Short mmCIF file of C-alpha atoms and ligand atoms in Angstrom, two decimals:
data_model
loop_
_atom_site.label_atom_id
_atom_site.label_comp_id
_atom_site.label_asym_id
_atom_site.label_seq_id
_atom_site.Cartn_x
_atom_site.Cartn_y
_atom_site.Cartn_z
CA MET A 1 0.15 -0.04 0.05
CA ASN A 2 1.37 3.51 -0.56
CA LEU A 3 0.88 6.53 1.66
CA GLN A 4 -2.34 7.65 0.26
CA GLU A 5 -4.12 4.14 0.89
CA ARG A 6 -2.46 3.76 4.19
CA ASP A 7 -4.04 7.39 5.18
CA LYS A 8 -7.23 6.52 3.89
CA LYS A 9 -7.51 3.58 6.21
CA VAL A 10 -6.73 5.28 9.49
CA ILE A 11 -7.01 8.85 9.01
CA TRP A 12 -9.88 11.38 9.53
CA HIS A 13 -8.75 14.58 8.00
CA PRO A 14 -9.96 18.28 9.38
CA TYR A 15 -12.60 20.15 7.38
CA THR A 16 -12.82 17.21 4.97
CA GLN A 17 -16.07 15.25 3.94
CA MET A 18 -14.21 11.95 4.06
CA LYS A 19 -16.68 10.51 1.61
CA GLY A 20 -15.63 11.03 -1.88
CA ALA A 21 -12.61 12.91 -0.39
CA LEU A 22 -9.61 13.77 -2.91
CA PRO A 23 -6.87 11.65 -2.00
CA GLN A 24 -4.46 13.42 0.56
CA LEU A 25 -1.11 14.63 -1.20
CA PRO A 26 1.76 13.06 0.74
CA ILE A 27 4.54 15.74 1.38
CA VAL A 28 7.97 14.52 1.98
CA LYS A 29 9.95 17.59 2.47
CA GLY A 30 9.69 21.15 3.13
CA ASP A 31 12.01 23.79 1.65
CA GLY A 32 11.72 27.48 2.14
CA VAL A 33 8.76 28.67 0.55
CA TYR A 34 8.12 25.01 -1.17
CA LEU A 35 6.37 21.63 -0.12
CA ILE A 36 7.91 18.84 -1.98
CA ASP A 37 5.75 15.45 -2.64
CA GLU A 38 6.89 11.99 -3.21
CA GLN A 39 7.41 12.53 -6.80
CA GLY A 40 9.75 15.13 -6.29
CA LYS A 41 7.22 17.77 -7.46
CA ARG A 42 7.52 21.25 -6.01
CA TYR A 43 4.87 23.21 -4.49
CA ILE A 44 4.85 26.77 -3.59
CA ASP A 45 3.09 27.04 -0.43
CA ALA A 46 1.13 30.42 -1.11
CA VAL A 47 -0.97 29.86 2.04
CA SER A 48 1.75 29.34 4.29
CA SER A 49 0.37 26.10 5.50
CA TRP A 50 -2.90 27.43 7.28
CA TRP A 51 -1.18 30.87 7.75
CA VAL A 52 1.21 29.52 10.44
CA ASN A 53 4.79 29.52 8.22
CA ILE A 54 6.06 32.96 8.15
CA HIS A 55 9.88 32.30 7.50
CA GLY A 56 9.76 29.15 5.06
CA HIS A 57 9.87 25.57 5.85
CA ALA A 58 12.35 23.63 7.26
CA ASN A 59 14.09 26.80 8.60
CA ALA A 60 17.70 25.84 9.66
CA ARG A 61 17.95 28.68 12.43
CA ILE A 62 14.80 27.53 14.03
CA ALA A 63 15.56 23.91 13.82
CA ALA A 64 19.07 24.46 15.48
CA LYS A 65 17.43 26.22 18.23
CA VAL A 66 14.53 23.66 18.60
CA SER A 67 17.16 20.78 18.60
CA ALA A 68 19.31 22.29 21.24
CA GLN A 69 16.20 22.89 23.40
CA LEU A 70 15.04 19.19 22.83
CA LEU A 71 18.34 18.16 24.38
CA GLN A 72 18.28 20.62 27.24
CA LEU A 73 14.72 20.48 28.36
CA GLU A 74 11.79 19.00 26.43
CA HIS A 75 9.07 19.96 28.86
CA VAL A 76 8.31 20.67 32.40
CA ILE A 77 5.26 21.10 34.49
CA PHE A 78 4.33 24.90 34.41
CA ALA A 79 2.64 24.82 37.61
CA GLY A 80 5.01 25.44 40.29
CA PHE A 81 7.97 25.35 37.82
CA THR A 82 9.33 27.73 35.05
CA HIS A 83 11.95 27.84 32.47
CA GLU A 84 14.35 30.20 30.63
CA PRO A 85 12.55 29.99 27.25
CA ALA A 86 9.07 30.69 28.68
CA VAL A 87 10.18 33.84 30.62
CA LEU A 88 12.29 35.07 27.87
CA LEU A 89 9.50 34.83 25.32
CA ALA A 90 7.44 36.92 27.75
CA GLU A 91 9.97 39.53 28.20
CA GLN A 92 10.38 39.77 24.56
CA LEU A 93 6.90 39.81 23.32
CA LEU A 94 5.02 42.22 25.93
CA PRO A 95 6.88 45.17 24.90
CA LEU A 96 6.24 44.42 21.10
CA LEU A 97 2.54 44.57 21.89
CA PRO A 98 0.54 48.04 21.67
CA GLY A 99 -0.37 49.34 24.91
CA LYS A 100 0.77 48.15 28.34
CA GLN A 101 0.45 44.24 28.22
CA GLU A 102 1.64 43.04 31.54
CA LYS A 103 1.25 39.46 31.49
CA VAL A 104 1.70 36.44 29.10
CA PHE A 105 -0.71 33.18 29.89
CA TYR A 106 0.56 30.06 27.65
CA SER A 107 -1.60 27.38 26.03
CA ASP A 108 -1.14 25.56 22.83
CA ASN A 109 -3.13 26.83 19.86
CA GLY A 110 -5.20 29.67 18.79
CA SER A 111 -8.53 28.20 20.04
CA THR A 112 -7.32 27.93 23.47
CA ALA A 113 -5.75 31.34 23.34
CA VAL A 114 -9.21 32.61 22.77
CA GLU A 115 -10.74 30.40 25.34
CA VAL A 116 -8.39 31.76 27.86
CA ALA A 117 -9.01 35.37 26.99
CA LEU A 118 -12.97 34.64 27.38
CA LYS A 119 -12.39 33.13 30.66
CA MET A 120 -10.15 35.92 31.57
CA THR A 121 -12.88 38.55 30.69
CA PHE A 122 -16.02 36.44 32.15
CA GLN A 123 -14.16 35.80 35.53
CA TYR A 124 -12.77 39.44 35.71
CA TRP A 125 -16.67 40.37 36.06
CA SER A 126 -17.63 37.58 38.30
CA ASN A 127 -14.51 38.06 40.57
CA GLN A 128 -15.88 41.69 41.16
CA GLY A 129 -19.32 40.47 41.89
CA ASN A 130 -20.70 41.61 38.86
CA THR A 131 -23.06 38.69 37.36
CA SER A 132 -24.67 40.81 34.73
CA ARG A 133 -22.18 41.11 32.21
CA LYS A 134 -22.09 37.72 30.46
CA LYS A 135 -22.41 38.52 26.89
CA VAL A 136 -19.92 38.99 24.25
CA LEU A 137 -20.01 41.16 21.47
CA ALA A 138 -18.50 39.54 18.17
CA PHE A 139 -18.62 40.33 14.35
CA LYS A 140 -21.12 38.42 12.35
CA ASP A 141 -18.45 36.57 10.09
CA ALA A 142 -16.06 36.48 12.59
CA TYR A 143 -13.68 33.24 13.29
CA HIS A 144 -12.03 32.73 16.49
CA GLY A 145 -11.47 28.83 16.50
CA ASP A 146 -13.15 25.45 16.68
CA THR A 147 -13.73 24.64 20.43
CA PHE A 148 -17.05 25.61 22.16
CA GLY A 149 -16.07 28.78 23.42
CA ALA A 150 -14.22 29.90 20.49
CA MET A 151 -16.79 28.47 18.09
CA SER A 152 -19.76 30.39 20.21
CA VAL A 153 -17.74 33.61 19.50
CA SER A 154 -17.55 33.03 15.88
CA GLY A 155 -20.12 33.69 13.11
CA ARG A 156 -22.71 31.12 12.71
CA SER A 157 -22.07 29.15 9.76
CA ILE A 158 -22.08 25.73 8.31
CA PHE A 159 -19.01 25.05 10.62
CA THR A 160 -21.49 25.65 13.59
CA ASP A 161 -24.54 24.50 12.30
CA ALA A 162 -24.73 21.33 14.02
CA PHE A 163 -23.93 22.78 17.31
CA ASN A 164 -25.96 26.20 17.16
CA ASP A 165 -28.28 25.15 20.19
CA LEU A 166 -25.02 24.50 22.35
CA LEU A 167 -23.45 28.01 21.91
CA PHE A 168 -23.57 30.49 24.52
CA ASP A 169 -25.17 34.07 24.15
CA VAL A 170 -23.25 36.49 21.59
CA GLU A 171 -24.41 39.91 20.19
CA PHE A 172 -23.17 39.82 16.55
CA ILE A 173 -22.44 42.94 14.69
CA ASP A 174 -21.65 44.01 11.11
CA LEU A 175 -18.33 45.02 10.16
CA PRO A 176 -18.00 48.74 10.95
CA CYS A 177 -17.80 51.46 7.88
CA LYS A 178 -18.36 55.11 7.25
CA GLU A 179 -22.50 54.28 7.20
CA ASN A 180 -23.10 52.15 9.97
CA ILE A 181 -20.55 53.26 12.63
CA GLU A 182 -23.16 55.56 14.48
CA ASN A 183 -25.65 52.88 14.74
CA LEU A 184 -22.95 50.12 15.99
CA GLN A 185 -22.02 52.43 18.66
CA SER A 186 -25.50 52.98 19.94
CA ILE A 187 -26.14 49.22 19.73
CA ILE A 188 -23.02 49.00 22.14
CA CYS A 189 -24.43 51.73 24.61
CA SER A 190 -27.86 50.24 24.83
CA LEU A 191 -26.34 46.89 25.66
CA GLN A 192 -23.19 47.96 27.63
CA SER A 193 -24.04 46.56 31.27
CA GLU A 194 -24.83 43.13 29.53
CA LEU A 195 -21.42 43.13 27.62
CA ALA A 196 -18.30 41.23 29.26
CA CYS A 197 -16.39 41.82 26.21
CA PHE A 198 -15.82 42.66 22.74
CA ILE A 199 -13.77 40.17 20.70
CA PHE A 200 -12.32 40.94 17.03
CA GLU A 201 -9.93 40.25 14.55
CA PRO A 202 -8.34 43.52 13.59
CA LEU A 203 -8.48 44.78 10.18
CA ILE A 204 -9.25 41.50 8.52
CA LEU A 205 -11.69 38.76 9.21
CA GLY A 206 -9.56 35.62 7.83
CA ALA A 207 -11.53 32.39 7.63
CA GLY A 208 -14.75 34.77 7.16
CA GLY A 209 -13.61 35.28 3.75
CA MET A 210 -10.53 37.64 4.01
CA GLN A 211 -13.11 40.51 4.68
CA MET A 212 -11.05 43.65 5.45
CA TYR A 213 -12.19 46.60 7.21
CA GLU A 214 -10.71 50.17 8.22
CA ALA A 215 -8.74 50.74 11.54
CA VAL A 216 -10.50 53.98 11.99
CA TYR A 217 -13.94 52.36 12.35
CA LEU A 218 -12.66 49.62 14.66
CA ASP A 219 -10.87 52.62 16.81
CA LYS A 220 -14.42 53.87 17.20
CA LEU A 221 -16.07 50.87 18.30
CA ILE A 222 -13.16 49.94 20.81
CA GLU A 223 -13.57 53.81 22.15
CA VAL A 224 -17.21 53.04 22.72
CA CYS A 225 -16.55 49.61 24.48
CA GLN A 226 -13.77 51.14 26.62
CA GLU A 227 -15.93 54.24 27.54
CA ASN A 228 -18.55 51.48 28.78
CA GLN A 229 -16.08 49.17 30.68
CA ILE A 230 -16.51 46.63 27.84
CA LEU A 231 -13.00 44.76 27.64
CA CYS A 232 -11.72 44.45 24.67
CA ILE A 233 -9.88 41.32 23.03
CA ALA A 234 -7.77 41.43 19.96
CA ASP A 235 -7.64 37.95 18.29
CA GLU A 236 -4.44 38.45 16.42
CA VAL A 237 -4.15 34.64 15.77
CA MET A 238 -3.81 35.24 12.30
CA THR A 239 -2.90 38.64 11.82
CA GLY A 240 0.17 38.68 14.43
CA PHE A 241 3.76 38.52 13.32
CA GLY A 242 4.08 40.96 10.54
CA ARG A 243 0.98 39.65 8.42
CA THR A 244 -0.80 42.97 7.91
CA GLY A 245 2.21 44.99 7.36
CA THR A 246 2.94 46.01 10.75
CA TYR A 247 4.27 43.51 13.38
CA PHE A 248 0.76 43.51 15.05
CA ALA A 249 -2.29 44.54 13.23
CA CYS A 250 -3.43 46.65 16.54
CA GLU A 251 -0.43 48.90 15.84
CA GLN A 252 -2.35 50.54 13.21
CA LEU A 253 -4.95 51.62 15.76
CA ASN A 254 -4.76 54.49 18.07
CA SER A 255 -6.97 52.37 20.85
CA LYS A 256 -5.49 49.64 23.00
CA PRO A 257 -6.96 46.64 23.46
CA ASP A 258 -6.98 44.88 27.01
CA LEU A 259 -5.93 41.51 25.88
CA PHE A 260 -4.41 39.66 22.75
CA CYS A 261 -4.58 36.30 21.41
CA LEU A 262 -1.64 34.82 19.51
CA SER A 263 -0.75 31.59 17.98
CA LYS A 264 -0.27 30.66 14.18
CA GLY A 265 2.92 32.53 13.32
CA LEU A 266 4.19 32.59 16.85
CA THR A 267 6.49 29.62 16.58
CA GLY A 268 7.21 30.38 12.97
CA GLY A 269 4.77 27.54 12.10
CA THR A 270 7.13 24.71 13.38
CA MET A 271 5.06 23.76 16.19
CA PRO A 272 1.76 24.61 18.13
CA LEU A 273 1.86 27.34 20.89
CA GLY A 274 -0.58 29.75 21.91
CA VAL A 275 -0.39 32.85 24.09
CA THR A 276 -2.91 35.24 25.51
CA THR A 277 -1.83 38.49 27.16
CA CYS A 278 -3.45 40.92 29.49
CA ASN A 279 -3.05 44.24 31.04
CA GLU A 280 -2.53 44.95 34.65
CA LYS A 281 -6.34 45.71 35.14
CA ILE A 282 -7.26 42.36 33.97
CA PHE A 283 -4.44 40.57 36.18
CA GLU A 284 -5.17 42.52 39.13
CA ALA A 285 -8.84 41.07 39.30
CA PHE A 286 -7.39 37.84 40.10
CA LEU A 287 -5.12 38.77 42.73
CA SER A 288 -7.02 37.81 46.08
CA ASP A 289 -6.56 35.80 49.22
CA ASP A 290 -9.71 34.14 48.41
CA LYS A 291 -8.77 31.19 46.26
CA LEU A 292 -12.05 31.10 44.16
CA LYS A 293 -10.61 34.10 42.50
CA THR A 294 -7.84 32.19 40.83
CA LEU A 295 -7.92 31.39 37.16
CA TYR A 296 -8.33 27.70 37.16
CA HIS A 297 -7.18 27.01 33.65
CA GLY A 298 -4.02 25.23 32.24
CA HIS A 299 -2.91 22.34 29.39
CA SER A 300 -0.64 19.71 29.86
CA PHE A 301 1.62 21.22 27.30
CA THR A 302 1.67 24.87 28.89
CA ALA A 303 4.51 27.05 27.90
CA ASN A 304 6.15 23.93 26.00
CA PRO A 305 9.90 24.75 26.56
CA VAL A 306 10.62 23.30 22.75
CA ALA A 307 7.85 25.57 21.43
CA CYS A 308 9.01 28.70 23.20
CA ALA A 309 12.33 28.12 21.85
CA ALA A 310 11.10 27.87 18.35
CA SER A 311 9.20 31.15 18.92
CA LEU A 312 12.33 32.91 20.11
CA ALA A 313 14.16 32.02 16.99
CA SER A 314 11.16 32.80 14.88
CA LEU A 315 10.94 36.22 16.66
CA ALA A 316 14.51 36.92 16.25
CA ILE A 317 14.31 36.31 12.46
CA LEU A 318 11.16 38.35 12.32
CA LEU A 319 12.62 41.50 14.09
CA GLU A 320 15.81 41.46 11.78
CA PRO A 321 15.51 44.67 9.04
CA GLN A 322 15.52 42.12 6.19
CA THR A 323 12.12 40.49 7.38
CA LEU A 324 10.33 43.91 7.30
CA ALA A 325 11.84 44.66 4.10
CA ASN A 326 10.40 41.51 2.59
CA ILE A 327 7.02 42.38 4.38
CA LYS A 328 7.04 45.87 2.31
CA ARG A 329 8.31 44.13 -0.73
CA ILE A 330 5.35 41.52 -1.01
CA GLU A 331 3.02 44.35 -0.12
CA THR A 332 4.51 46.44 -3.08
CA GLN A 333 4.19 43.37 -5.23
CA HIS A 334 0.58 42.64 -4.32
CA SER A 335 -0.59 46.24 -4.85
CA LEU A 336 1.07 46.15 -8.51
CA PHE A 337 -0.82 42.79 -9.35
CA ARG A 338 -3.90 44.44 -7.68
CA ASP A 339 -3.83 47.36 -10.15
CA LYS A 340 -3.18 45.25 -13.04
CA ILE A 341 -6.21 42.72 -12.72
CA ALA A 342 -8.80 45.00 -10.97
CA GLY A 343 -10.56 45.66 -14.13
CA HIS A 344 -10.74 41.83 -15.35
CA SER A 345 -14.53 40.89 -16.06
CA LYS A 346 -14.32 37.78 -13.54
CA VAL A 347 -12.72 39.75 -10.74
CA LYS A 348 -15.75 40.94 -8.50
CA THR A 349 -13.45 42.50 -5.90
CA ILE A 350 -10.02 42.55 -4.91
CA ARG A 351 -8.63 43.71 -1.64
CA GLN A 352 -5.33 43.76 0.21
CA THR A 353 -4.20 44.14 3.90
CA GLY A 354 -0.16 43.94 4.39
CA THR A 355 1.18 40.38 2.93
CA ILE A 356 -2.46 39.11 2.23
CA ILE A 357 -4.39 39.89 -1.27
CA ALA A 358 -7.72 38.38 -1.81
CA ILE A 359 -9.67 38.10 -5.37
CA GLU A 360 -13.51 37.60 -5.20
CA TRP A 361 -14.27 35.74 -8.19
CA GLN A 362 -17.28 36.49 -10.17
CA THR A 363 -19.50 33.63 -10.43
CA GLY A 364 -23.02 32.70 -11.55
CA GLU A 365 -23.53 30.11 -8.93
CA SER A 366 -23.68 30.27 -5.26
CA THR A 367 -20.82 31.67 -3.99
CA SER A 368 -20.64 29.70 -0.53
CA TYR A 369 -17.69 27.71 1.20
CA LEU A 370 -19.09 24.83 -0.59
CA SER A 371 -19.45 25.92 -4.11
CA THR A 372 -17.88 23.62 -6.96
CA LEU A 373 -15.78 26.50 -8.13
CA ARG A 374 -13.59 26.07 -4.90
CA ASP A 375 -12.55 22.56 -5.76
CA LYS A 376 -11.88 23.37 -9.64
CA LEU A 377 -9.64 26.00 -8.40
CA TYR A 378 -7.77 24.41 -5.69
CA THR A 379 -7.09 21.35 -8.13
CA TYR A 380 -5.96 23.89 -10.90
CA PHE A 381 -3.46 25.69 -8.78
CA LEU A 382 -2.06 22.31 -7.35
CA SER A 383 -1.57 21.07 -11.27
CA LYS A 384 0.35 24.07 -11.60
CA GLY A 385 2.72 23.56 -8.50
CA ILE A 386 0.65 26.32 -5.82
CA VAL A 387 -1.00 25.59 -2.87
CA LEU A 388 -3.79 28.08 -2.82
CA ARG A 389 -7.06 27.04 -0.74
CA PRO A 390 -9.89 29.25 -1.90
CA LEU A 391 -12.86 30.09 0.57
CA GLY A 392 -15.63 29.64 -1.81
CA ASN A 393 -15.20 31.54 -4.62
CA ILE A 394 -12.42 33.99 -2.68
CA ILE A 395 -8.66 33.10 -3.53
CA TYR A 396 -5.95 34.60 -1.48
CA ILE A 397 -2.32 34.49 -1.10
CA LEU A 398 -0.90 34.66 2.38
CA PRO A 399 2.80 33.81 1.54
CA PRO A 400 5.57 33.23 3.80
CA TYR A 401 7.84 36.52 3.89
CA ILE A 402 10.98 34.86 2.11
CA ILE A 403 8.93 34.18 -1.34
CA THR A 404 10.66 35.88 -4.06
CA ASN A 405 9.32 38.07 -6.53
CA GLU A 406 9.82 35.89 -9.20
CA GLU A 407 7.66 33.22 -7.29
CA LEU A 408 5.10 35.87 -6.48
CA ALA A 409 4.83 36.52 -10.19
CA TYR A 410 4.42 32.97 -11.10
CA ILE A 411 1.58 32.90 -8.73
CA TYR A 412 0.12 35.96 -10.23
CA SER A 413 0.39 34.80 -13.75
CA THR A 414 -1.28 31.63 -12.70
CA ILE A 415 -4.05 33.53 -10.88
CA SER A 416 -4.53 35.50 -14.35
CA ARG A 417 -4.39 32.35 -16.48
CA ALA A 418 -7.25 30.79 -14.43
CA LEU A 419 -9.05 33.77 -14.50
CA ASP A 420 -9.35 33.60 -18.23
CA ASP A 421 -9.54 29.81 -18.49
CA ILE A 422 -12.18 28.68 -15.64
C1 PLP B 1 -6.86 30.07 13.18
C2 PLP B 1 -7.71 31.06 13.96
C3 PLP B 1 -7.98 30.81 15.33
C4 PLP B 1 -7.81 29.25 15.74
O1 PLP B 1 -6.44 28.75 15.88
P1 PLP B 1 -6.18 27.34 15.90
O2 PLP B 1 -4.70 27.18 16.13
O3 PLP B 1 -6.46 26.72 14.56
O4 PLP B 1 -7.06 26.65 16.80
C5 PLP B 1 -8.43 31.81 16.13
N1 PLP B 1 -8.56 32.87 15.57
C6 PLP B 1 -7.90 33.31 14.52
C7 PLP B 1 -8.38 34.76 14.08
C8 PLP B 1 -7.68 32.45 13.57
O5 PLP B 1 -7.39 32.66 12.14
#
């Protein structure tokens, strides 16, 4: 049996209807921006392997740190014990975040980073004896993860259909813009005494279709939330670590969120790690002689030293001038491409935030995540040696920062060809 057949016998893949599923492509090696299959065919990883890989695959500098850490200390229980990589990472991360973030709470993925932030905000209120602030404010098409709390604060969609009755109460609002901002502000004011927190993906809703919105209007929402004591959680799981052109998307805001959720690019895409950070106000609400005010949350692999070591190595690369120059270079290439194909008859809209560019395909049929166009496009790009995973009729490029202009040009020209051919 080959690997595909063995896989089919024993594995259940994520987001995959296993009945009639396309065979899973075995990858044997990663090399910078490329993934290499069993036949030696090379694919440009244009989606950074689900948005996690920022410095390319099999990065030697990260690998060296990971391997040294494995021989030094692979893991230790993180209650009652600590270690250098966790402390150093927190010391380096906190000053990079906008506002005054004071404490890091470790977990192991983006969804758990969100769960921790939600629990911090709910318990922030209950620790102060406030029993009325139990609702969350979130965007209609938000995506914050797949565990129950994270799913609850995500938009209702085909992903949540089977569970809708089990999800907790959320007030969903539209993305803010010039036309609706005053209305949204008055909704928030009218609900203020019920709202525990506002959770948002700054500047761009990722899984919700790469929907982009302006920093000024997010600022206005955060301002009105903070005037009404509603805690603000920036879910930068996707936008963090340079993705939107600044190290963190919230650097483009004037207001300062109270909590941040980070994961995906944190370890450079090497291994799972999640971080929730908070400001002093949140942390202080848990300090007490009363044991019931403790944040009773943790995971077996909280602050795994190897994952922290990978993050430190990834952060060092991110902070080098060359990486920021690469990010700016990708932004420029994207915007030139945007200008070039904006008028194409099959392009409904084209939008860009930092290193992310998204093209909405003009189609006659339903434009949902389940559209058949999606599978056609996916297979088309794969055959041309490019990994792109359209969200329904929306194609996006979200590349590792080391991608070259030539590699970008190849992706652009393949997209242009697809627009003509499909
Ligand atoms: C991917 C994502 C998550 C969930 O992270 P996982 O590691 O997949 O659980 C949460 N929030 C945002 C904005 C994301 O893009």
